[in-house]
Amino acid sequence: MAFTPLNALNAFLAVARHRSFAAAASELAISPSALSQSVRQLEARLGVALLSRTTRSVALTEAGRRLFEQAGPAVEQALEALTSASAQADEVTGKVRLTVPEIAVPFVITPVLPRFVASYPKVEVEVQVENLRRDIVAEGFDAGVRLEEFIERDMVQVRLTQAFRFVIAGAPSYLKRRGVPESPKDLLAHECITYRSPTTRALYAWELERGKKSWRIPVHGSITTNDERVMLAMAEAGLGLVYAFEPAVMPLLKRGSLRLVLEPFAAAVPGLFLYFPSRAQVSPALRAFIDTAREVTTSLRTRLRESEA
């Protein structure tokens, strides 16, 4: 890979996005050794270390973080402009990078992406599925999906789902063996399948509410995970109670493998939202994705309301 400042900058930005030389080299279609050499040449030209490397990880130094935050959006915009210049006047081109939690995949990504790809075949879409809370500006994402309570106030929000509840459920075999909790404090005497936040590393305290009163119960149990699929599977197996996103639990409730408990105390949330930094920075590709997501999810919400009527 011949050294030029812009080539080297693009190489560094790829490593910074992926936090991996191997993944960045794959994206750029070059060898990891050529990529490493390019980044080292850039560091030598600037006179500062941009990356902190170990045998297992790659991290940004303070200088690297500043360069990534300041240069990343500009380089992405320049690359999109080059792509757009070669496109037909009515074509939408470019790339959309999204960060999405697991709970959003079946209710947002699965229904939206097929429609979007069919309508805009020249747009590349990258979806990072993870339960981490990302700084989408610093890490080069165009948009993300989150519960409203976790979205920064300066972000633009687009509703994707209706409001829903987080509910507590258990298998009939577990409830027969351990009994049915009647109040939030009863959960402290139960085996609960706990969730550890990948962002804070803390165990999640189950949130309940009734009227104006609310509770945060520091439940405990022998199984801890950060994956909702594991939580639900272990609950189905009768190993404890689970606290989960109601739409994800619904199929299990319908077939009888789980039953709701403490339903009057289920906590409601406004729903899932697509969010992005500002309307002024929206690329044609992201605008097309936003419009498609709004259209598809609005149709889904309408059909759901009609089926419940």
mmCIF file of C-alpha atoms in Angstrom:
data_model
loop_
_atom_site.group_PDB
_atom_site.id
_atom_site.type_symbol
_atom_site.label_atom_id
_atom_site.label_comp_id
_atom_site.label_asym_id
_atom_site.label_seq_id
_atom_site.Cartn_x
_atom_site.Cartn_y
_atom_site.Cartn_z
ATOM 1 C CA MET A 1 0.000 0.000 0.000
ATOM 2 C CA ALA A 2 1.758 3.178 -1.207
ATOM 3 C CA PHE A 3 2.041 5.847 1.449
ATOM 4 C CA THR A 4 0.080 9.031 0.962
ATOM 5 C CA PRO A 5 -1.373 11.029 3.868
ATOM 6 C CA LEU A 6 -4.958 10.387 2.736
ATOM 7 C CA ASN A 7 -4.412 6.658 2.169
ATOM 8 C CA ALA A 8 -2.754 6.367 5.551
ATOM 9 C CA LEU A 9 -5.536 8.378 7.207
ATOM 10 C CA ASN A 10 -8.165 6.111 5.679
ATOM 11 C CA ALA A 11 -6.193 3.084 6.891
ATOM 12 C CA PHE A 12 -6.033 4.482 10.429
ATOM 13 C CA LEU A 13 -9.767 5.286 10.433
ATOM 14 C CA ALA A 14 -10.594 1.709 9.405
ATOM 15 C CA VAL A 15 -8.517 0.304 12.284
ATOM 16 C CA ALA A 16 -10.079 2.793 14.692
ATOM 17 C CA ARG A 17 -13.600 1.799 13.657
ATOM 18 C CA HIS A 18 -13.006 -1.933 13.981
ATOM 19 C CA ARG A 19 -10.447 -1.845 16.833
ATOM 20 C CA SER A 20 -8.761 -4.593 14.829
ATOM 21 C CA PHE A 21 -6.070 -4.681 12.141
ATOM 22 C CA ALA A 22 -7.411 -7.937 10.696
ATOM 23 C CA ALA A 23 -10.974 -6.642 10.298
ATOM 24 C CA ALA A 24 -9.768 -3.317 8.888
ATOM 25 C CA ALA A 25 -7.457 -5.066 6.417
ATOM 26 C CA SER A 26 -10.374 -7.196 5.241
ATOM 27 C CA GLU A 27 -12.498 -4.074 4.698
ATOM 28 C CA LEU A 28 -9.733 -2.362 2.714
ATOM 29 C CA ALA A 29 -8.737 -5.548 0.830
ATOM 30 C CA ILE A 30 -5.065 -5.314 1.819
ATOM 31 C CA SER A 31 -2.803 -7.440 4.020
ATOM 32 C CA PRO A 32 -2.628 -6.740 7.777
ATOM 33 C CA SER A 33 1.131 -6.142 7.469
ATOM 34 C CA ALA A 34 0.652 -3.502 4.740
ATOM 35 C CA LEU A 35 -2.053 -1.861 6.840
ATOM 36 C CA SER A 36 0.157 -1.839 9.935
ATOM 37 C CA GLN A 37 3.011 -0.285 7.965
ATOM 38 C CA SER A 38 0.751 2.452 6.611
ATOM 39 C CA VAL A 39 -0.470 3.357 10.107
ATOM 40 C CA ARG A 40 3.096 3.392 11.456
ATOM 41 C CA GLN A 41 4.145 5.730 8.638
ATOM 42 C CA LEU A 42 1.283 8.060 9.506
ATOM 43 C CA GLU A 43 2.297 8.027 13.183
ATOM 44 C CA ALA A 44 5.897 8.780 12.167
ATOM 45 C CA ARG A 45 4.746 11.648 9.923
ATOM 46 C CA LEU A 46 2.634 13.143 12.747
ATOM 47 C CA GLY A 47 5.171 12.424 15.487
ATOM 48 C CA VAL A 48 2.578 10.889 17.835
ATOM 49 C CA ALA A 49 1.243 7.413 18.634
ATOM 50 C CA LEU A 50 -2.329 7.006 17.410
ATOM 51 C CA LEU A 51 -2.925 3.432 18.512
ATOM 52 C CA SER A 52 -1.996 1.418 21.570
ATOM 53 C CA ARG A 53 -1.345 -2.165 20.428
ATOM 54 C CA THR A 54 -1.141 -5.393 22.400
ATOM 55 C CA THR A 55 -1.213 -8.994 21.189
ATOM 56 C CA ARG A 56 -4.955 -9.125 21.927
ATOM 57 C CA SER A 57 -6.356 -5.649 21.416
ATOM 58 C CA VAL A 58 -6.064 -2.301 19.698
ATOM 59 C CA ALA A 59 -7.055 0.923 21.472
ATOM 60 C CA LEU A 60 -6.934 4.597 20.549
ATOM 61 C CA THR A 61 -4.501 6.914 22.277
ATOM 62 C CA GLU A 62 -5.758 10.401 23.160
ATOM 63 C CA ALA A 63 -4.223 11.769 19.953
ATOM 64 C CA GLY A 64 -5.780 8.918 17.993
ATOM 65 C CA ARG A 65 -9.192 9.580 19.519
ATOM 66 C CA ARG A 66 -9.040 13.263 18.545
ATOM 67 C CA LEU A 67 -7.991 12.422 14.986
ATOM 68 C CA PHE A 68 -10.729 9.791 14.669
ATOM 69 C CA GLU A 69 -13.456 12.122 15.939
ATOM 70 C CA GLN A 70 -12.350 15.085 13.814
ATOM 71 C CA ALA A 71 -11.345 13.367 10.564
ATOM 72 C CA GLY A 72 -13.706 10.392 10.490
ATOM 73 C CA PRO A 73 -16.943 12.197 9.514
ATOM 74 C CA ALA A 74 -15.124 14.326 6.905
ATOM 75 C CA VAL A 75 -13.491 11.343 5.214
ATOM 76 C CA GLU A 76 -16.788 9.429 5.178
ATOM 77 C CA GLN A 77 -18.487 12.429 3.610
ATOM 78 C CA ALA A 78 -15.748 12.756 0.988
ATOM 79 C CA LEU A 79 -15.967 9.068 0.063
ATOM 80 C CA GLU A 80 -19.757 9.332 -0.249
ATOM 81 C CA ALA A 81 -19.335 12.379 -2.477
ATOM 82 C CA LEU A 82 -17.002 10.438 -4.788
ATOM 83 C CA THR A 83 -19.519 7.591 -4.996
ATOM 84 C CA SER A 84 -22.392 9.992 -5.644
ATOM 85 C CA ALA A 85 -20.456 11.749 -8.404
ATOM 86 C CA SER A 86 -20.441 8.567 -10.491
ATOM 87 C CA ALA A 87 -24.100 7.722 -9.832
ATOM 88 C CA GLN A 88 -27.083 8.588 -11.957
ATOM 89 C CA ALA A 89 -28.926 11.758 -10.988
ATOM 90 C CA ASP A 90 -31.844 9.872 -9.422
ATOM 91 C CA GLU A 91 -29.789 7.115 -7.724
ATOM 92 C CA VAL A 92 -29.162 6.993 -3.983
ATOM 93 C CA THR A 93 -25.702 5.688 -3.181
ATOM 94 C CA GLY A 94 -23.404 5.549 -0.168
ATOM 95 C CA LYS A 95 -23.242 3.589 3.066
ATOM 96 C CA VAL A 96 -25.322 3.432 6.244
ATOM 97 C CA ARG A 97 -23.708 2.172 9.477
ATOM 98 C CA LEU A 98 -26.082 1.281 12.311
ATOM 99 C CA THR A 99 -25.641 0.141 15.908
ATOM 100 C CA VAL A 100 -28.605 -1.913 17.096
ATOM 101 C CA PRO A 101 -29.406 -3.843 20.291
ATOM 102 C CA GLU A 102 -30.443 -7.484 19.992
ATOM 103 C CA ILE A 103 -34.036 -6.812 21.026
ATOM 104 C CA ALA A 104 -34.506 -4.536 17.997
ATOM 105 C CA VAL A 105 -33.444 -7.050 15.361
ATOM 106 C CA PRO A 106 -36.696 -8.999 14.838
ATOM 107 C CA PHE A 107 -38.927 -5.955 15.274
ATOM 108 C CA VAL A 108 -36.930 -3.358 13.302
ATOM 109 C CA ILE A 109 -34.019 -4.688 11.243
ATOM 110 C CA THR A 110 -35.653 -7.891 9.945
ATOM 111 C CA PRO A 111 -38.729 -6.140 8.476
ATOM 112 C CA VAL A 112 -36.960 -2.955 7.294
ATOM 113 C CA LEU A 113 -33.757 -4.161 5.608
ATOM 114 C CA PRO A 114 -35.315 -6.293 2.831
ATOM 115 C CA ARG A 115 -37.515 -3.372 1.730
ATOM 116 C CA PHE A 116 -34.619 -0.929 1.916
ATOM 117 C CA VAL A 117 -32.159 -3.096 -0.037
ATOM 118 C CA ALA A 118 -34.763 -3.765 -2.717
ATOM 119 C CA SER A 119 -35.484 -0.042 -3.070
ATOM 120 C CA TYR A 120 -31.875 1.214 -2.857
ATOM 121 C CA PRO A 121 -29.547 -1.476 -4.234
ATOM 122 C CA LYS A 122 -26.581 0.938 -4.548
ATOM 123 C CA VAL A 123 -26.502 1.642 -0.792
ATOM 124 C CA GLU A 124 -24.293 -0.502 1.478
ATOM 125 C CA VAL A 125 -25.673 -1.247 4.934
ATOM 126 C CA GLU A 126 -23.603 -2.310 7.941
ATOM 127 C CA VAL A 127 -25.497 -3.363 11.070
ATOM 128 C CA GLN A 128 -23.556 -3.880 14.303
ATOM 129 C CA VAL A 129 -25.763 -5.908 16.657
ATOM 130 C CA GLU A 130 -24.624 -5.360 20.231
ATOM 131 C CA ASN A 131 -26.029 -4.374 23.579
ATOM 132 C CA LEU A 132 -23.323 -1.771 24.216
ATOM 133 C CA ARG A 133 -24.201 1.909 24.443
ATOM 134 C CA ARG A 134 -22.164 3.491 21.649
ATOM 135 C CA ASP A 135 -21.139 7.084 20.978
ATOM 136 C CA ILE A 136 -22.342 7.031 17.384
ATOM 137 C CA VAL A 137 -20.560 10.252 16.433
ATOM 138 C CA ALA A 138 -17.177 9.256 17.873
ATOM 139 C CA GLU A 139 -17.366 5.714 16.511
ATOM 140 C CA GLY A 140 -18.458 6.567 12.993
ATOM 141 C CA PHE A 141 -22.039 5.274 13.013
ATOM 142 C CA ASP A 142 -24.702 7.092 11.021
ATOM 143 C CA ALA A 143 -27.543 6.146 13.348
ATOM 144 C CA GLY A 144 -28.580 3.767 16.087
ATOM 145 C CA VAL A 145 -31.608 2.161 17.699
ATOM 146 C CA ARG A 146 -32.304 2.475 21.431
ATOM 147 C CA LEU A 147 -34.975 2.799 24.042
ATOM 148 C CA GLU A 148 -35.861 6.470 24.356
ATOM 149 C CA GLU A 149 -34.478 6.765 27.895
ATOM 150 C CA PHE A 150 -30.957 5.979 26.638
ATOM 151 C CA ILE A 151 -30.880 8.525 23.784
ATOM 152 C CA GLU A 152 -28.948 11.754 24.306
ATOM 153 C CA ARG A 153 -31.101 14.886 24.249
ATOM 154 C CA ASP A 154 -29.317 16.471 21.286
ATOM 155 C CA MET A 155 -30.200 13.552 18.988
ATOM 156 C CA VAL A 156 -33.032 13.496 16.462
ATOM 157 C CA GLN A 157 -35.466 10.631 17.182
ATOM 158 C CA VAL A 158 -37.788 8.661 14.899
ATOM 159 C CA ARG A 159 -40.296 6.284 16.497
ATOM 160 C CA LEU A 160 -40.027 2.679 15.292
ATOM 161 C CA THR A 161 -42.253 0.685 17.664
ATOM 162 C CA GLN A 162 -45.250 1.315 19.843
ATOM 163 C CA ALA A 163 -44.847 1.552 23.596
ATOM 164 C CA PHE A 164 -44.369 -1.812 25.290
ATOM 165 C CA ARG A 165 -43.716 -3.355 28.690
ATOM 166 C CA PHE A 166 -40.905 -5.244 30.359
ATOM 167 C CA VAL A 167 -42.501 -8.259 32.017
ATOM 168 C CA ILE A 168 -41.538 -11.044 34.410
ATOM 169 C CA ALA A 169 -42.235 -14.633 33.449
ATOM 170 C CA GLY A 170 -41.502 -18.159 34.589
ATOM 171 C CA ALA A 171 -42.056 -21.701 33.394
ATOM 172 C CA PRO A 172 -45.054 -23.586 34.871
ATOM 173 C CA SER A 173 -42.620 -26.141 36.311
ATOM 174 C CA TYR A 174 -40.657 -23.419 38.124
ATOM 175 C CA LEU A 175 -43.793 -21.718 39.482
ATOM 176 C CA LYS A 176 -45.153 -25.055 40.731
ATOM 177 C CA ARG A 177 -41.853 -25.777 42.471
ATOM 178 C CA ARG A 178 -41.105 -22.331 43.927
ATOM 179 C CA GLY A 179 -44.481 -20.612 44.048
ATOM 180 C CA VAL A 180 -45.769 -17.437 42.399
ATOM 181 C CA PRO A 181 -44.418 -14.065 43.645
ATOM 182 C CA GLU A 182 -47.205 -11.744 44.783
ATOM 183 C CA SER A 183 -45.264 -8.512 45.329
ATOM 184 C CA PRO A 184 -41.987 -7.010 44.059
ATOM 185 C CA LYS A 185 -40.145 -7.809 47.285
ATOM 186 C CA ASP A 186 -41.003 -11.506 46.865
ATOM 187 C CA LEU A 187 -38.517 -11.589 43.966
ATOM 188 C CA LEU A 188 -35.662 -11.469 46.479
ATOM 189 C CA ALA A 189 -36.601 -14.999 47.552
ATOM 190 C CA HIS A 190 -36.692 -16.336 43.989
ATOM 191 C CA GLU A 191 -34.126 -17.674 41.566
ATOM 192 C CA CYS A 192 -33.846 -14.953 38.896
ATOM 193 C CA ILE A 193 -31.931 -15.119 35.630
ATOM 194 C CA THR A 194 -29.863 -11.963 35.840
ATOM 195 C CA TYR A 195 -28.544 -9.656 33.132
ATOM 196 C CA ARG A 196 -25.074 -8.089 33.230
ATOM 197 C CA SER A 197 -24.684 -4.868 31.250
ATOM 198 C CA PRO A 198 -21.825 -5.134 28.723
ATOM 199 C CA THR A 199 -21.357 -1.365 29.063
ATOM 200 C CA THR A 200 -21.233 -0.917 32.865
ATOM 201 C CA ARG A 201 -20.576 -4.569 33.842
ATOM 202 C CA ALA A 202 -23.198 -4.119 36.591
ATOM 203 C CA LEU A 203 -26.081 -6.505 37.220
ATOM 204 C CA TYR A 204 -29.402 -5.029 36.138
ATOM 205 C CA ALA A 205 -31.904 -4.347 38.922
ATOM 206 C CA TRP A 206 -35.408 -5.248 37.765
ATOM 207 C CA GLU A 207 -37.622 -2.183 37.425
ATOM 208 C CA LEU A 208 -41.302 -2.423 38.326
ATOM 209 C CA GLU A 209 -44.059 0.135 38.721
ATOM 210 C CA ARG A 210 -47.688 0.448 39.755
ATOM 211 C CA GLY A 211 -49.440 3.774 39.608
ATOM 212 C CA LYS A 212 -47.040 6.405 40.880
ATOM 213 C CA LYS A 213 -44.919 3.945 42.839
ATOM 214 C CA SER A 214 -41.815 2.261 41.394
ATOM 215 C CA TRP A 215 -39.305 -0.354 42.531
ATOM 216 C CA ARG A 216 -35.759 -1.375 41.577
ATOM 217 C CA ILE A 217 -35.220 -4.905 42.826
ATOM 218 C CA PRO A 218 -31.593 -6.182 43.046
ATOM 219 C CA VAL A 219 -32.484 -9.752 42.098
ATOM 220 C CA HIS A 220 -30.009 -12.603 42.226
ATOM 221 C CA GLY A 221 -29.646 -16.102 40.851
ATOM 222 C CA SER A 222 -27.198 -18.737 39.691
ATOM 223 C CA ILE A 223 -27.350 -17.757 35.982
ATOM 224 C CA THR A 224 -26.103 -14.434 34.618
ATOM 225 C CA THR A 225 -25.885 -13.466 30.947
ATOM 226 C CA ASN A 226 -26.024 -10.501 28.558
ATOM 227 C CA ASP A 227 -28.049 -12.386 25.923
ATOM 228 C CA GLU A 228 -31.862 -12.325 25.955
ATOM 229 C CA ARG A 229 -32.055 -15.594 24.005
ATOM 230 C CA VAL A 230 -30.126 -17.381 26.754
ATOM 231 C CA MET A 231 -32.314 -15.786 29.427
ATOM 232 C CA LEU A 232 -35.535 -16.937 27.762
ATOM 233 C CA ALA A 233 -34.214 -20.440 27.062
ATOM 234 C CA MET A 234 -33.153 -20.889 30.705
ATOM 235 C CA ALA A 235 -36.517 -19.591 31.901
ATOM 236 C CA GLU A 236 -38.282 -22.081 29.588
ATOM 237 C CA ALA A 237 -36.138 -24.816 31.116
ATOM 238 C CA GLY A 238 -37.540 -23.931 34.535
ATOM 239 C CA LEU A 239 -34.309 -22.556 35.969
ATOM 240 C CA GLY A 240 -35.694 -19.227 37.176
ATOM 241 C CA LEU A 241 -37.754 -16.132 36.500
ATOM 242 C CA VAL A 242 -36.863 -13.845 33.595
ATOM 243 C CA TYR A 243 -37.342 -10.101 33.064
ATOM 244 C CA ALA A 244 -37.726 -9.386 29.364
ATOM 245 C CA PHE A 245 -39.066 -7.299 26.506
ATOM 246 C CA GLU A 246 -42.772 -8.307 26.220
ATOM 247 C CA PRO A 247 -42.863 -8.761 22.400
ATOM 248 C CA ALA A 248 -39.949 -11.215 22.694
ATOM 249 C CA VAL A 249 -41.783 -13.211 25.395
ATOM 250 C CA MET A 250 -45.153 -13.271 23.612
ATOM 251 C CA PRO A 251 -44.521 -16.399 21.464
ATOM 252 C CA LEU A 252 -43.505 -18.338 24.586
ATOM 253 C CA LEU A 253 -46.594 -17.159 26.456
ATOM 254 C CA LYS A 254 -48.850 -18.219 23.568
ATOM 255 C CA ARG A 255 -47.479 -21.757 23.540
ATOM 256 C CA GLY A 256 -47.610 -21.994 27.324
ATOM 257 C CA SER A 257 -43.925 -22.554 28.007
ATOM 258 C CA LEU A 258 -43.832 -19.358 30.102
ATOM 259 C CA ARG A 259 -46.438 -17.596 32.257
ATOM 260 C CA LEU A 260 -46.487 -13.963 33.344
ATOM 261 C CA VAL A 261 -46.157 -13.097 37.024
ATOM 262 C CA LEU A 262 -46.520 -9.740 38.769
ATOM 263 C CA GLU A 263 -48.209 -8.400 35.622
ATOM 264 C CA PRO A 264 -49.831 -5.417 37.438
ATOM 265 C CA PHE A 265 -46.287 -4.244 38.197
ATOM 266 C CA ALA A 266 -44.946 -4.467 34.621
ATOM 267 C CA ALA A 267 -42.945 -1.341 33.703
ATOM 268 C CA ALA A 268 -43.909 0.457 30.484
ATOM 269 C CA VAL A 269 -41.435 2.202 28.142
ATOM 270 C CA PRO A 270 -42.192 4.492 25.169
ATOM 271 C CA GLY A 271 -40.673 2.081 22.636
ATOM 272 C CA LEU A 272 -37.681 1.793 20.317
ATOM 273 C CA PHE A 273 -36.442 4.795 18.355
ATOM 274 C CA LEU A 274 -34.015 5.349 15.499
ATOM 275 C CA TYR A 275 -31.701 8.240 16.402
ATOM 276 C CA PHE A 276 -29.004 10.264 14.647
ATOM 277 C CA PRO A 277 -27.017 13.458 15.329
ATOM 278 C CA SER A 278 -28.813 16.193 13.379
ATOM 279 C CA ARG A 279 -30.947 16.785 10.333
ATOM 280 C CA ALA A 280 -28.197 18.920 8.757
ATOM 281 C CA GLN A 281 -25.785 15.953 8.638
ATOM 282 C CA VAL A 282 -28.169 13.396 7.144
ATOM 283 C CA SER A 283 -26.779 11.876 3.936
ATOM 284 C CA PRO A 284 -29.114 10.853 1.090
ATOM 285 C CA ALA A 285 -28.483 7.189 1.986
ATOM 286 C CA LEU A 286 -29.393 7.702 5.649
ATOM 287 C CA ARG A 287 -32.419 9.811 4.694
ATOM 288 C CA ALA A 288 -33.620 6.961 2.466
ATOM 289 C CA PHE A 289 -33.144 4.482 5.337
ATOM 290 C CA ILE A 290 -35.006 6.728 7.785
ATOM 291 C CA ASP A 291 -37.927 7.122 5.383
ATOM 292 C CA THR A 292 -38.071 3.373 4.712
ATOM 293 C CA ALA A 293 -37.873 2.508 8.429
ATOM 294 C CA ARG A 294 -40.622 4.997 9.235
ATOM 295 C CA GLU A 295 -42.873 3.656 6.473
ATOM 296 C CA VAL A 296 -42.372 -0.038 7.310
ATOM 297 C CA THR A 297 -42.661 0.279 11.089
ATOM 298 C CA THR A 298 -45.686 2.588 10.877
ATOM 299 C CA SER A 299 -47.422 -0.047 8.736
ATOM 300 C CA LEU A 300 -46.512 -2.755 11.253
ATOM 301 C CA ARG A 301 -47.858 -0.701 14.166
ATOM 302 C CA THR A 302 -51.101 -0.056 12.285
ATOM 303 C CA ARG A 303 -51.605 -3.756 11.552
ATOM 304 C CA LEU A 304 -50.879 -4.626 15.185
ATOM 305 C CA ARG A 305 -53.471 -2.134 16.445
ATOM 306 C CA GLU A 306 -56.053 -3.502 13.998
ATOM 307 C CA SER A 307 -55.382 -7.075 15.097
ATOM 308 C CA GLU A 308 -55.829 -6.086 18.756
ATOM 309 C CA ALA A 309 -59.079 -4.186 18.102
#
